[in-house]
XYZ file of C-alpha atoms in Angstrom:
156
model
C -0.546 -0.185 0.175
C 2.914 2.296 0.180
C 6.165 2.748 -1.409
C 9.091 0.557 0.542
C 10.904 3.497 1.894
C 7.570 4.388 3.479
C 7.099 1.192 5.311
C 9.076 0.996 8.432
C 7.161 4.782 9.472
C 3.308 3.237 8.239
C 3.934 -0.090 10.190
C 4.845 2.761 12.947
C 2.089 5.015 13.049
C -0.883 2.205 11.891
C 0.540 0.279 15.274
C -0.010 3.548 16.975
C -3.194 4.498 16.003
C -4.285 0.879 16.573
C -3.183 0.905 20.262
C -4.803 4.090 20.721
C -8.054 3.382 19.272
C -8.491 -0.283 21.390
C -7.721 1.731 24.474
C -10.960 4.022 23.528
C -13.349 0.886 22.917
C -11.708 -0.340 26.329
C -12.946 2.622 28.004
C -16.301 3.116 26.300
C -16.847 -0.148 27.413
C -15.280 0.258 31.135
C -17.836 3.120 31.959
C -20.563 1.754 30.461
C -19.947 -1.481 33.529
C -19.411 0.544 35.745
C -21.320 2.225 38.530
C -18.940 4.169 40.371
C -19.506 7.873 39.938
C -16.143 9.526 39.268
C -14.473 5.862 38.165
C -17.610 6.463 35.059
C -17.068 10.764 34.748
C -12.656 9.721 35.146
C -13.599 7.373 31.968
C -16.098 9.551 29.670
C -14.094 13.053 30.046
C -10.137 10.165 29.490
C -12.618 8.791 26.267
C -13.373 12.303 24.921
C -9.868 13.582 25.229
C -8.464 10.701 23.783
C -11.018 10.390 21.000
C -10.323 13.753 19.590
C -6.763 13.573 19.902
C -7.117 11.074 16.973
C -9.505 13.017 14.827
C -8.911 16.562 15.666
C -5.474 17.443 17.013
C -3.113 19.590 15.835
C -0.590 16.164 15.813
C -0.846 12.838 14.515
C -4.326 11.856 13.882
C -6.105 9.933 11.789
C -6.049 12.270 9.363
C -2.407 13.102 8.962
C -2.064 8.845 8.438
C -4.456 8.909 5.416
C -2.226 11.938 3.918
C 1.039 10.272 5.164
C -0.184 7.194 2.968
C -1.734 8.866 -0.009
C 1.842 10.871 -0.184
C 3.535 7.649 0.207
C 0.907 5.585 -2.288
C 2.660 3.987 -5.432
C 1.013 4.376 -8.756
C -0.274 1.644 -9.170
C -2.767 1.844 -6.045
C -4.023 5.061 -6.185
C -7.112 5.047 -8.068
C -8.450 2.317 -5.296
C -7.209 3.477 -2.230
C -7.715 7.772 -3.197
C -11.402 6.253 -3.368
C -11.401 4.228 -0.035
C -9.332 7.224 1.635
C -11.983 9.989 -0.207
C -15.007 7.723 1.310
C -13.009 7.682 5.151
C -12.648 11.600 4.419
C -16.460 12.196 3.793
C -17.525 9.853 6.656
C -15.339 11.694 8.716
C -17.034 14.836 7.128
C -20.656 13.376 8.621
C -18.926 13.427 11.853
C -17.538 16.935 12.024
C -20.834 18.409 14.173
C -20.192 15.082 16.758
C -16.362 15.913 16.309
C -16.653 19.354 17.202
C -19.133 18.489 20.432
C -15.959 16.234 21.847
C -13.097 19.515 20.955
C -15.321 22.152 22.601
C -15.921 19.547 25.797
C -11.962 19.144 25.596
C -11.019 22.055 25.046
C -13.543 23.910 27.153
C -13.959 22.100 30.102
C -11.811 19.228 30.724
C -8.812 20.732 29.809
C -8.377 24.276 29.546
C -11.582 24.990 32.311
C -12.244 27.929 30.387
C -14.234 30.392 32.535
C -16.326 31.665 30.201
C -17.514 27.616 29.520
C -16.607 25.296 32.738
C -18.438 26.979 35.828
C -20.894 28.491 34.442
C -24.308 25.535 34.638
C -26.772 27.229 31.972
C -23.663 26.973 29.485
C -23.761 22.363 29.621
C -25.973 22.211 26.720
C -22.745 24.144 24.883
C -20.808 21.481 25.937
C -22.219 18.061 25.822
C -21.639 15.180 24.552
C -23.233 11.863 24.848
C -21.870 8.119 24.800
C -23.135 7.555 21.669
C -20.829 10.551 19.772
C -17.773 8.908 20.937
C -18.872 5.786 19.904
C -20.021 7.115 16.563
C -16.290 8.347 16.357
C -14.446 4.994 17.373
C -16.491 3.420 15.283
C -14.775 5.471 12.269
C -11.980 4.909 13.582
C -11.903 0.684 14.407
C -12.979 0.571 10.016
C -10.113 2.597 9.523
C -7.716 1.053 11.278
C -8.411 -2.777 10.298
C -8.728 -1.594 6.860
C -5.453 -0.452 6.787
C -4.552 -3.336 9.105
C -5.646 -5.630 5.691
C -8.897 -6.110 6.470
C -11.806 -5.844 3.831
C -14.438 -2.822 4.675
C -17.211 -5.307 3.365
C -15.911 -7.835 6.096
C -15.219 -10.639 4.150
């Protein structure tokens, strides 16, 4: 899928994304089964942080991984591979509102504790994230990791 000189970088990046996506899924499942409110809150916040850093961050994200692959893809694979990666781009665009919600919650309430948002219960709706938002993003990431790990998208 990538030129030989990019193979090592591809595998290292893929492993990091796979590990982070697996950890996100574990956080989600632990959140669902936990009954202790402090643990649930911590797992929920950890899930928000992990999910948002995997899709929208100034550092390494799934999107930058796709760009890395585009740049290192041999010509004879480009047509088919670019079509699939364009599909992932479109799917991510459909998740844009959910991604924005995650990023806002992470930035405003969890990480930076922006006083304009974090300490005003009346503004809670502006920073609300539901478990379904995190799960949708996690599923999106899992499909990409599976594909880039060599599994077919059609499940065969």
